[in-house]
Short mmCIF file of C-alpha atoms and ligand atoms in Angstrom, two decimals:
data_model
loop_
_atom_site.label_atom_id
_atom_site.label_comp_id
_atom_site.label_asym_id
_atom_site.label_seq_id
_atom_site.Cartn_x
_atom_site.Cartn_y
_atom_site.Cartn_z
CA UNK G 30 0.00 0.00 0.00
CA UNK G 31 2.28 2.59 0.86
CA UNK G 32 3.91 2.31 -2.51
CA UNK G 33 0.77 2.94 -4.51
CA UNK G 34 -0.01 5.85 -2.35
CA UNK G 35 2.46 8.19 -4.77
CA UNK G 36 0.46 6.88 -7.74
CA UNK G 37 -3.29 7.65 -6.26
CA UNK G 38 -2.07 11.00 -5.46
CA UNK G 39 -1.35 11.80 -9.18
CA UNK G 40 -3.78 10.24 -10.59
CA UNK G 41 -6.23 13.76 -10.28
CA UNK G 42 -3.06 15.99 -11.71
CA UNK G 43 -2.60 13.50 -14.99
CA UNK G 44 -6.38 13.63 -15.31
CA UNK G 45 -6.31 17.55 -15.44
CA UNK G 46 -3.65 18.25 -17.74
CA UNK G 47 -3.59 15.79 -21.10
CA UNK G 48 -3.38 18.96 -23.35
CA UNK G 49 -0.35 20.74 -21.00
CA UNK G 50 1.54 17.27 -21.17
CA UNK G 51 1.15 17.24 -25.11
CA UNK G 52 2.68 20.90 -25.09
CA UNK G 53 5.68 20.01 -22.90
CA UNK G 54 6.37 17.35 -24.47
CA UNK G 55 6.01 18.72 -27.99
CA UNK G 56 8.52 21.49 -26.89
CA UNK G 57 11.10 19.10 -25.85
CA UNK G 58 11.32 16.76 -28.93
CA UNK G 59 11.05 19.81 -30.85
CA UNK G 60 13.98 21.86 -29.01
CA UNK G 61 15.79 18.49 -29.21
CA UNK G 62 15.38 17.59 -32.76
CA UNK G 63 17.48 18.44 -36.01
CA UNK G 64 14.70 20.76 -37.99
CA UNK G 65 15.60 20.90 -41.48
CA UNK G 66 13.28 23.55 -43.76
CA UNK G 67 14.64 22.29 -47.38
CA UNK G 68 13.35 25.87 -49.05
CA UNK G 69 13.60 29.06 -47.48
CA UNK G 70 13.49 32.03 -50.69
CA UNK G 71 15.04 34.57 -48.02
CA UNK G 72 18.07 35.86 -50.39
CA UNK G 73 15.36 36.82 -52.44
CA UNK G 74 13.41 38.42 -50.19
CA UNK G 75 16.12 40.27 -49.10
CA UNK G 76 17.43 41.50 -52.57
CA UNK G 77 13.84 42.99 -52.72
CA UNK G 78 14.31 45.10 -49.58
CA UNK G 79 17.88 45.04 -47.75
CA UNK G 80 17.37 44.23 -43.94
CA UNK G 81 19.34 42.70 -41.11
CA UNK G 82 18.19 39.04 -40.13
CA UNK G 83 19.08 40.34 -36.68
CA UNK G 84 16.15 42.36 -36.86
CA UNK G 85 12.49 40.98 -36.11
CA UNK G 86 10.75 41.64 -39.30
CA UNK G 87 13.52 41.54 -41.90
CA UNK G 88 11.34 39.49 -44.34
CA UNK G 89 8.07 38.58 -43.86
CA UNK G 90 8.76 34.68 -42.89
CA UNK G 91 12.08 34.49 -41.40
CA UNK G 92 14.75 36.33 -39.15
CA UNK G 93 17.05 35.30 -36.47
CA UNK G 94 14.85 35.60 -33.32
CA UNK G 95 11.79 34.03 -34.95
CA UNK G 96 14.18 31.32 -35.97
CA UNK G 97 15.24 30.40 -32.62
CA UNK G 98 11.66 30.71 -31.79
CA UNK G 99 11.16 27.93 -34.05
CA UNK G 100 13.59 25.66 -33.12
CA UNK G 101 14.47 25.96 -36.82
CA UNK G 102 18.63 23.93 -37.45
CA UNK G 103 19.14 24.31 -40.95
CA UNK G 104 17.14 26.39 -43.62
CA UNK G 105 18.40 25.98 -47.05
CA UNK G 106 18.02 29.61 -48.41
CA UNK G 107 17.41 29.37 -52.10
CA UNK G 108 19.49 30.58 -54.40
CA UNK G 109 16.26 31.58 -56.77
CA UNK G 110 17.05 32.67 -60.50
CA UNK G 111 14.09 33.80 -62.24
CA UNK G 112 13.30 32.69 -65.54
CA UNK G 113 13.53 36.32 -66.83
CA UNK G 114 17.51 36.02 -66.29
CA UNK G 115 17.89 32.60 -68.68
CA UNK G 116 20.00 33.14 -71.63
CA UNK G 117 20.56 36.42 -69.88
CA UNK G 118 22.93 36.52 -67.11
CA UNK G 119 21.09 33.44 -65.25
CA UNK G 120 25.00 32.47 -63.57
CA UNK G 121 25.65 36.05 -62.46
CA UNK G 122 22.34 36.25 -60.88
CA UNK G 123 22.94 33.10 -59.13
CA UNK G 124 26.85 34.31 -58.29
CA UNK G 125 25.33 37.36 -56.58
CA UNK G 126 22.80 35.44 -54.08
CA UNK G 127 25.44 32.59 -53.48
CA UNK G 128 27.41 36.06 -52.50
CA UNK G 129 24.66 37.78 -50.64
CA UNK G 130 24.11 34.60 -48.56
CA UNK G 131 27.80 34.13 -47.35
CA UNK G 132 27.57 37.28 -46.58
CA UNK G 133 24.90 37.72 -44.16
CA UNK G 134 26.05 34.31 -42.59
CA UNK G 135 29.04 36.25 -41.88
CA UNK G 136 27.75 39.31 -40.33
CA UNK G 137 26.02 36.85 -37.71
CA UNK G 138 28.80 34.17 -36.38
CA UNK G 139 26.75 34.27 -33.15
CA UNK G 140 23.92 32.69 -34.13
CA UNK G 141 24.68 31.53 -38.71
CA UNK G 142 27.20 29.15 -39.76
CA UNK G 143 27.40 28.27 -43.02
CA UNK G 144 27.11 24.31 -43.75
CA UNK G 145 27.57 22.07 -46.61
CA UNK G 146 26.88 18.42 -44.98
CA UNK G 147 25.40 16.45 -42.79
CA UNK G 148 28.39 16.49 -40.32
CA UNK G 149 28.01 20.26 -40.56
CA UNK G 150 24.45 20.52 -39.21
CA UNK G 151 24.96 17.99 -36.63
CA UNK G 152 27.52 20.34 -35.58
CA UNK G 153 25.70 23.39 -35.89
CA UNK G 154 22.79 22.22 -33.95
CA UNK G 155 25.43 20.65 -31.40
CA UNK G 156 26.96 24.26 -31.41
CA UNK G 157 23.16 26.14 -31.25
CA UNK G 158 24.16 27.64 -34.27
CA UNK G 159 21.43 28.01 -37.40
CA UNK G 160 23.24 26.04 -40.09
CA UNK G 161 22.57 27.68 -43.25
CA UNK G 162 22.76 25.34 -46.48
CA UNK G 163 22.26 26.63 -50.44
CA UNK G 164 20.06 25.22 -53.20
CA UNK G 165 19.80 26.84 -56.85
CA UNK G 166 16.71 27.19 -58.01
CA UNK G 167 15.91 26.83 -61.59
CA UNK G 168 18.53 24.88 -63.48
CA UNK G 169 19.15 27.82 -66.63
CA UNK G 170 21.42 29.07 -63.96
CA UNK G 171 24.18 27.17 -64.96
CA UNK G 172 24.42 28.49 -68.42
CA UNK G 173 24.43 25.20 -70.15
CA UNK G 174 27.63 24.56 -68.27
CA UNK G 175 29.09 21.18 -66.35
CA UNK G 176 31.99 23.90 -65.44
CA UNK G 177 29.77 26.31 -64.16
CA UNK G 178 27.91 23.15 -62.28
CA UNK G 179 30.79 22.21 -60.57
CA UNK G 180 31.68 25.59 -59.23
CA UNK G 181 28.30 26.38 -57.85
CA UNK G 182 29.21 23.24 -55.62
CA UNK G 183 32.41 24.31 -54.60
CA UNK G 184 30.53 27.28 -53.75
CA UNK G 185 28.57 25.59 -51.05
CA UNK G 186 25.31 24.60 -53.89
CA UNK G 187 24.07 21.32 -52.15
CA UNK G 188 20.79 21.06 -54.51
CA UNK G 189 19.47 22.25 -57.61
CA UNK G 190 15.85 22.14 -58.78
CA UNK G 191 16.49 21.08 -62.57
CA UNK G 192 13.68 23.88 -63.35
CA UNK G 193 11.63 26.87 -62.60
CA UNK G 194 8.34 27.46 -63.88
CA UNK G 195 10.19 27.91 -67.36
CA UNK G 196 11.61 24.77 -69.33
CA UNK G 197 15.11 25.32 -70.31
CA UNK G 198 17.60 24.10 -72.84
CA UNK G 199 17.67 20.53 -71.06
CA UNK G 200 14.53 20.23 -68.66
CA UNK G 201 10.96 20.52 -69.49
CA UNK G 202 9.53 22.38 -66.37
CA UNK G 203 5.70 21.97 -64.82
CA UNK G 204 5.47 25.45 -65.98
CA UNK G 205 3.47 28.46 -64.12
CA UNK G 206 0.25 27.56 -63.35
CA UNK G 207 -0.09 30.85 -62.02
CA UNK G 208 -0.45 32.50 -65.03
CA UNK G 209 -3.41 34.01 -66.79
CA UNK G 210 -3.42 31.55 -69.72
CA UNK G 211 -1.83 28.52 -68.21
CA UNK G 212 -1.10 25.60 -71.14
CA UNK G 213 0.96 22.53 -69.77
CA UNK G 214 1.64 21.32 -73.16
CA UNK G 215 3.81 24.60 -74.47
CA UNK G 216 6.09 23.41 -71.57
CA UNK G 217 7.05 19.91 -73.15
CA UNK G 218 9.86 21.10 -74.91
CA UNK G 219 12.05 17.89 -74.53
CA UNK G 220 9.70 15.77 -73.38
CA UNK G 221 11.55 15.38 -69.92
CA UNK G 222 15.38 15.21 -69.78
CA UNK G 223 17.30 15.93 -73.20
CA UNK G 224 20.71 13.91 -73.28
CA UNK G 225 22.68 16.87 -71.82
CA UNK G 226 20.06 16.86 -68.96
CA UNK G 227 20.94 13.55 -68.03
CA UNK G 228 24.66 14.38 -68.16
CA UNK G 229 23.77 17.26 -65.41
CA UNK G 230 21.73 14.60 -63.61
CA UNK G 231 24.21 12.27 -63.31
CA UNK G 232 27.25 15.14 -62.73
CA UNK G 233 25.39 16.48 -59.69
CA UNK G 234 25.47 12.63 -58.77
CA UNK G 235 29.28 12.73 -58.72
CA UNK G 236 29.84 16.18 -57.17
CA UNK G 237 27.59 15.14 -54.18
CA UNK G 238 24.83 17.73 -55.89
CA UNK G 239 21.25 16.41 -54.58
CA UNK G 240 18.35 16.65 -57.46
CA UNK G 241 15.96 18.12 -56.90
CA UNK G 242 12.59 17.51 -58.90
CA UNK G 243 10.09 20.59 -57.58
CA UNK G 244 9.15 22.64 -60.91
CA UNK G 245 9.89 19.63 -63.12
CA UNK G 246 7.07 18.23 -65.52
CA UNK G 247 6.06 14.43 -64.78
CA UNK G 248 7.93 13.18 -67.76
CA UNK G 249 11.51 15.38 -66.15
CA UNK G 250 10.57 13.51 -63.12
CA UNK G 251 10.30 10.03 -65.04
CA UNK G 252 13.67 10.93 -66.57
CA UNK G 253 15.71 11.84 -63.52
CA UNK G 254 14.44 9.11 -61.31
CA UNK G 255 16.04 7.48 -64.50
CA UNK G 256 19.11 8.77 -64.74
CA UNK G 257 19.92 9.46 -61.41
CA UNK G 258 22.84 7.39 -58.96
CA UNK G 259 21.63 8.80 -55.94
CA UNK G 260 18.16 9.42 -54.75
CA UNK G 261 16.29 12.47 -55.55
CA UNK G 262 13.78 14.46 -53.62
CA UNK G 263 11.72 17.24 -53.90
CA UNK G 264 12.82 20.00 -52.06
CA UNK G 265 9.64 22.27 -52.15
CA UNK G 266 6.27 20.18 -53.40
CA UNK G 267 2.97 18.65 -51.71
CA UNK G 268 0.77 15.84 -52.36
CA UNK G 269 -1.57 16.11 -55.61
CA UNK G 270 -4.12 13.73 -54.48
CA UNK G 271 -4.78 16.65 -51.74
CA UNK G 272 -4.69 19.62 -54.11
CA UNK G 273 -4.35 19.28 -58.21
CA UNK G 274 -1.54 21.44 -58.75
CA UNK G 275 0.86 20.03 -61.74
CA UNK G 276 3.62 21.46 -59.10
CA UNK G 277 2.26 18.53 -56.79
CA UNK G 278 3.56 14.71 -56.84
CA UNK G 279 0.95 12.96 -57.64
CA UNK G 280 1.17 9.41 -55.22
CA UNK G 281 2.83 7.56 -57.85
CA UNK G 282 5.79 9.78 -57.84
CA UNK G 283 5.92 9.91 -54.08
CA UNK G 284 6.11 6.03 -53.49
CA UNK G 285 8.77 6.30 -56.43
CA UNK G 286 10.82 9.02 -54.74
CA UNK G 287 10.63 7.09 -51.66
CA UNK G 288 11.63 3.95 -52.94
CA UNK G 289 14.81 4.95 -54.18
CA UNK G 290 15.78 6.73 -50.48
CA UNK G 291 14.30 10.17 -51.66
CA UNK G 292 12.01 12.68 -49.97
CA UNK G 293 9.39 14.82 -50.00
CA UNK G 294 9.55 17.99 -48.47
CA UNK G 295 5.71 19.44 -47.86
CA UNK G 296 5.40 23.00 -49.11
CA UNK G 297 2.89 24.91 -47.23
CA UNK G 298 1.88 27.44 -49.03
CA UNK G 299 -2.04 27.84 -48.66
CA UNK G 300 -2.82 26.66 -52.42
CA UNK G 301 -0.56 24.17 -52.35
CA UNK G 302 -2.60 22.37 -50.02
CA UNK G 303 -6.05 22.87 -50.19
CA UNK G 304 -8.52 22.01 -54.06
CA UNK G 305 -10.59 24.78 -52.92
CA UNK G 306 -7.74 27.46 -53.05
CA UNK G 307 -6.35 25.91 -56.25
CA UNK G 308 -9.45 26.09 -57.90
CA UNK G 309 -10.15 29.81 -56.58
CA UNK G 310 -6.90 30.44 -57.78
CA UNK G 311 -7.89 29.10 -61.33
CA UNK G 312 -10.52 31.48 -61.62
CA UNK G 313 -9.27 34.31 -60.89
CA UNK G 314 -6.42 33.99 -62.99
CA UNK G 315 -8.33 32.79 -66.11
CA UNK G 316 -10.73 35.93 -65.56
CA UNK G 317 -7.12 37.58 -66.38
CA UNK G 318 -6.87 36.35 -69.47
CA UNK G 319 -8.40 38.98 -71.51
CA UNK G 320 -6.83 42.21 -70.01
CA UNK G 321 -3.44 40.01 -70.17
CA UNK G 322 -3.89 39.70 -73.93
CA UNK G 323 -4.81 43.39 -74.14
CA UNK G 324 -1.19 44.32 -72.35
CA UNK G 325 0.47 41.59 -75.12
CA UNK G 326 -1.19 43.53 -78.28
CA UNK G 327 -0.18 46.48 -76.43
CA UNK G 328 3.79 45.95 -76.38
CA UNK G 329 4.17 43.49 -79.24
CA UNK G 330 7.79 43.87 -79.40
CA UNK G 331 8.36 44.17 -76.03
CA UNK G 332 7.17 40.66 -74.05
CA UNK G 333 9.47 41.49 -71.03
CA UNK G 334 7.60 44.78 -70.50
CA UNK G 335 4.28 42.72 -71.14
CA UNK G 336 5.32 40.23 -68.51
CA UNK G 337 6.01 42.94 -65.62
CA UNK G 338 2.31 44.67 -66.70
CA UNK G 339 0.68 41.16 -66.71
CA UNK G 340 2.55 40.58 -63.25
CA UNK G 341 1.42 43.37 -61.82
CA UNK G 342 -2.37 42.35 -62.89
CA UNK G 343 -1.54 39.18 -60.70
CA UNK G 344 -0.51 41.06 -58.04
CA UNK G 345 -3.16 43.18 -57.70
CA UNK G 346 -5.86 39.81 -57.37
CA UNK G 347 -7.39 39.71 -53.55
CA UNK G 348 -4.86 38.05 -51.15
CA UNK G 349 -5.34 34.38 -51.04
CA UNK G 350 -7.24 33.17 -48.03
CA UNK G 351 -5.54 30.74 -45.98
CA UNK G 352 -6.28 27.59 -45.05
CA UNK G 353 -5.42 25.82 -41.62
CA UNK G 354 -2.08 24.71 -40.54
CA UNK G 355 -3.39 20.96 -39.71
CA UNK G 356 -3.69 20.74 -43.58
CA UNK G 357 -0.08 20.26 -43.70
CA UNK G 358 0.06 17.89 -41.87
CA UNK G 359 -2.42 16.05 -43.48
CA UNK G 360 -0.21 16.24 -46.71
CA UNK G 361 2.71 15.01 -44.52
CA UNK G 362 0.17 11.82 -43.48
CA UNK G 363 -0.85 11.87 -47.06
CA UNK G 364 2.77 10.80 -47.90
CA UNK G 365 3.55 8.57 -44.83
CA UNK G 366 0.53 6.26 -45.92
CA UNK G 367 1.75 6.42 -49.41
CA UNK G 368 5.81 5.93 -49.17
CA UNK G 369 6.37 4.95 -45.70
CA UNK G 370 7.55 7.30 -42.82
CA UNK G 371 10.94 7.73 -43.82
CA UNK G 372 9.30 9.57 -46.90
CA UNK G 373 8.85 13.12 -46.06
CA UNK G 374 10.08 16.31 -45.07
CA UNK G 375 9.26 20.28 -44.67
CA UNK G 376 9.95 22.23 -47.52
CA UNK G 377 8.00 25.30 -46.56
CA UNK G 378 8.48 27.78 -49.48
CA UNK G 379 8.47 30.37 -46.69
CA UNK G 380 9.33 33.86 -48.32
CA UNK G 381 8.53 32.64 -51.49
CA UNK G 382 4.52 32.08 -51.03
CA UNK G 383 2.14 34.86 -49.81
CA UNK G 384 -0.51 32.40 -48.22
CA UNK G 385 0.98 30.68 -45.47
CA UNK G 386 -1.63 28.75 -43.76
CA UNK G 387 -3.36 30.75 -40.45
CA UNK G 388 -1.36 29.25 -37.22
CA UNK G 389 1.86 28.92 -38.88
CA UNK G 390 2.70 31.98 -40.38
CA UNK G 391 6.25 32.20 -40.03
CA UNK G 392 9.18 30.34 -39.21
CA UNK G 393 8.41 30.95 -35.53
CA UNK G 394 5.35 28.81 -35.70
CA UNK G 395 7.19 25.23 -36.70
CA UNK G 396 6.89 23.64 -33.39
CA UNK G 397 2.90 23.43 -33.96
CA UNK G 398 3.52 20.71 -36.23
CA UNK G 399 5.18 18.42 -34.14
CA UNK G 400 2.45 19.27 -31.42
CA UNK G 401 -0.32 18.29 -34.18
CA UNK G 402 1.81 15.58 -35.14
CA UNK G 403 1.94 14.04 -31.45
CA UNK G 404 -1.85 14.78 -31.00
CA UNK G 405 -2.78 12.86 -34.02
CA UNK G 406 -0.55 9.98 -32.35
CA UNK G 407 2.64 9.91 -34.52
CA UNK G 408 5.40 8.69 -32.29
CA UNK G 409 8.76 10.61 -30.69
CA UNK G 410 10.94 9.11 -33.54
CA UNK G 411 8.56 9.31 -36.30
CA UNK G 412 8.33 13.01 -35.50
CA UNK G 413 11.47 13.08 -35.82
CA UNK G 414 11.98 11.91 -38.95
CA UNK G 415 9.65 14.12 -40.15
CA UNK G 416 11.41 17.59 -38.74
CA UNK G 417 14.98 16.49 -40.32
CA UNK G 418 16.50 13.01 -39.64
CA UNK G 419 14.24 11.39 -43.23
CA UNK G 420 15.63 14.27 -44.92
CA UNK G 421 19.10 13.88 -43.27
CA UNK G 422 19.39 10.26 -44.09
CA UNK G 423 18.46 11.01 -47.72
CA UNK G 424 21.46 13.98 -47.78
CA UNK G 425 23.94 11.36 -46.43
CA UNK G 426 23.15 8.86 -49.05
CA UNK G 427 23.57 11.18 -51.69
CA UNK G 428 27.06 12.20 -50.37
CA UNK G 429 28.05 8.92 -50.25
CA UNK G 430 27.13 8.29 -53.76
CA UNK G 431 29.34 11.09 -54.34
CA UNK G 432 31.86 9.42 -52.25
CA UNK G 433 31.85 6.12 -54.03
CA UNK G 434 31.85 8.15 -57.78
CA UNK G 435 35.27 9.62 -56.61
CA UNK G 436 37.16 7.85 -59.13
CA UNK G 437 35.04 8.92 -62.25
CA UNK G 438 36.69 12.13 -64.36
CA UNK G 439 34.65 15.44 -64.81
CA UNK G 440 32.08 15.15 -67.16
CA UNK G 441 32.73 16.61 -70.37
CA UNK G 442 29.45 16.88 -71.99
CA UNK G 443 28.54 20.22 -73.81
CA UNK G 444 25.02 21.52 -75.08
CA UNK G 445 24.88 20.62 -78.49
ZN1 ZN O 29 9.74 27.31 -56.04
#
């Protein structure tokens, strides 16, 4: 008896606090866990308007303090080229962000440190240090060129999206679906991966570049999962079966991405996640069409100019209403039942999306995912997995690929 008597007497305080428990203990496996955010567009929001990370505020989705706030390890800040720039400067544009990035690591020793590995964020997060990683987005930034490839990795580059929403000289891209007049088929230039795409494919292999397939059209996907030595992922995408946007994996792709050791990394982005936004979306884009093919009979020489007036239409359309945070979570589930646990990742697209879902509207707000994850009954280590160590084991594959390539010379390919 007088052992039980410790137990009885708890009994009414476990009672009263399930939800208080759930907290705690969603704060501790988040402050202890490696949380990996696979696409941060942060260099880009700060080329639009210069401001100290330091500072609360500097963009709208990330600075230092909300950061820690988050528990957040390792954001890979994306080194974004937009499709305006191909054929066009694309590898200075790309030079000048890899630039801007090691620079504002620098100016904050305290709390960046600049990482290129999975050692290096282990370390970083043993250090309490934000490890910040580099992926190119949109794969005209290397100019047609294995050289120019190679240096953006000895740069720091650890992934490149093989596309934007344009399809280049070697990718076909999913194109921009947020465009007045959106037509999937003017995108299938190559019908996937040209020859020289696969060289790049299987280049980043041997540099210990991971591949990333967001932006890509289904066939590009097809082709890399293909060509590719190491497993890809997708570094920015959700689940299609949730919300039909041809920048979603449809479950097919997922359980292929999977199965080869790749990941998913859930973008949360309000229409990425929810039919009813994407078909809103739809709408009010397509009633665009007609004063967007006014501004193109109005600068018929000029289709840069008409792109910045037909932009500004875009940007002018009602803000996007968000949907709830739970949803992405339900796209992370999504994936789990279709590849497995080790299958998926977060990939938030922060500064790059203007609809974050309401409840996580920032960086600051990760931690209510692995609360919602615990309250739906995921376990300790699954949650895990999902915050960084999935994505983690994926990254370590593909730099031992890398590793075990070590003997193969520089490809030589050129465009032809
Ligand atoms: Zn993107």
């Amino acid at each position: 008896m007088k052992k039980l008597r410790p137990l009885v007497l708890a009994l009414p305080l476990l009672a009263a606090a399930p939800a208080d428990d759930l907290a705690a203990r969603a704060a501790r496996i988040h402050r202890e866990a490696i949380v990996v955010d696979t696409h941060e567009d942060v260099p880009d929001a700060l080329a639009e308007k210069p401001a100290d990370v330091a500072v609360r505020g500097a963009t709208k989705h990330f600075d230092i303090p909300r950061a820690r706030e988050g528990g957040l390890t390792a954001p890979f800040f994306a080194v974004y080229v937009p499709a305006s720039h191909a054929d066009g400067g694309a590898a200075r544009v790309a030079l000048d962000r890899i630039d801007m990035v090691q620079n504002v690591v620098a100016a904050h020793p305290a709390d960046l440190t600049p990482a290129l590995s999975v050692t290096d964020i282990r370390r970083a997060k043993r250090e309490g240090k934000i490890a910040v990683l580099m992926g190119i987005e949109g794969g005209h930034a290397i100019d047609d060129s294995l050289g120019a490839l190679r240096d953006f990795h000895r740069l720091g580059v650890r992934y490149m999206t093989l596309t934007h929403t344009n399809s280049n000289h070697w990718a076909d891209s999913s194109g921009n679906f947020f465009a007045p007049r959106f037509e999937p088929g003017s995108y299938r230039v190559h019908h996937g991966l040209s020859g020289f795409g696969r060289a790049v494919v299987r280049e980043m292999n041997r540099v210990g570049m991971m591949v990333d397939v967001s932006h890509v059209s289904d066939e590009t996907i097809d082709d890399a999962l293909e060509a590719s030595r190491a497993p890809v992922f997708a570094s920015h995408s959700s689940c299609r079966a949730l919300a039909g946007l041809p920048r979603n994996l449809t479950d097919d792709q997922i359980r292929r991405i999977g199965a080869g050791g790749g990941v998913v990394m859930i973008n949360v982005s309000s229409v990425f996640l929810d039919q009813g936004r994407v078909d809103a979306a739809r709408a009010a884009l397509d009633a665009l069409q007609e004063p967007a093919e006014r501004i193109r009979r109005q600068y018929p020489d000029d289709p840069k100019r008409a792109a910045v007036e037909i932009n500004k239409l875009i940007e002018a359309l009602p803000p996007r209403p968000s949907v709830p945070f739970t949803k992405v979570v339900d796209h992370i589930e999504h994936v789990m039942k279709v590849a497995g646990p080790d299958a998926v990742g977060l990939g938030t697209d922060f500064d790059g999306i203007p609809d974050p879902p309401a409840g996580l509207e920032d960086v600051s707000k990760l931690p209510r995912i692995t609360e919602e994850l615990l309250r739906r009954g995921h376990s300790e280590p699954e949650v895990r997995k999902v915050l960084g160590e999935n994505f983690l084991r994926f990254f370590a594959r593909v730099e031992e690929v890398s590793r075990s390539l070590a003997a193969e010379a520089p490809a030589t390919d050129v465009l032809k």
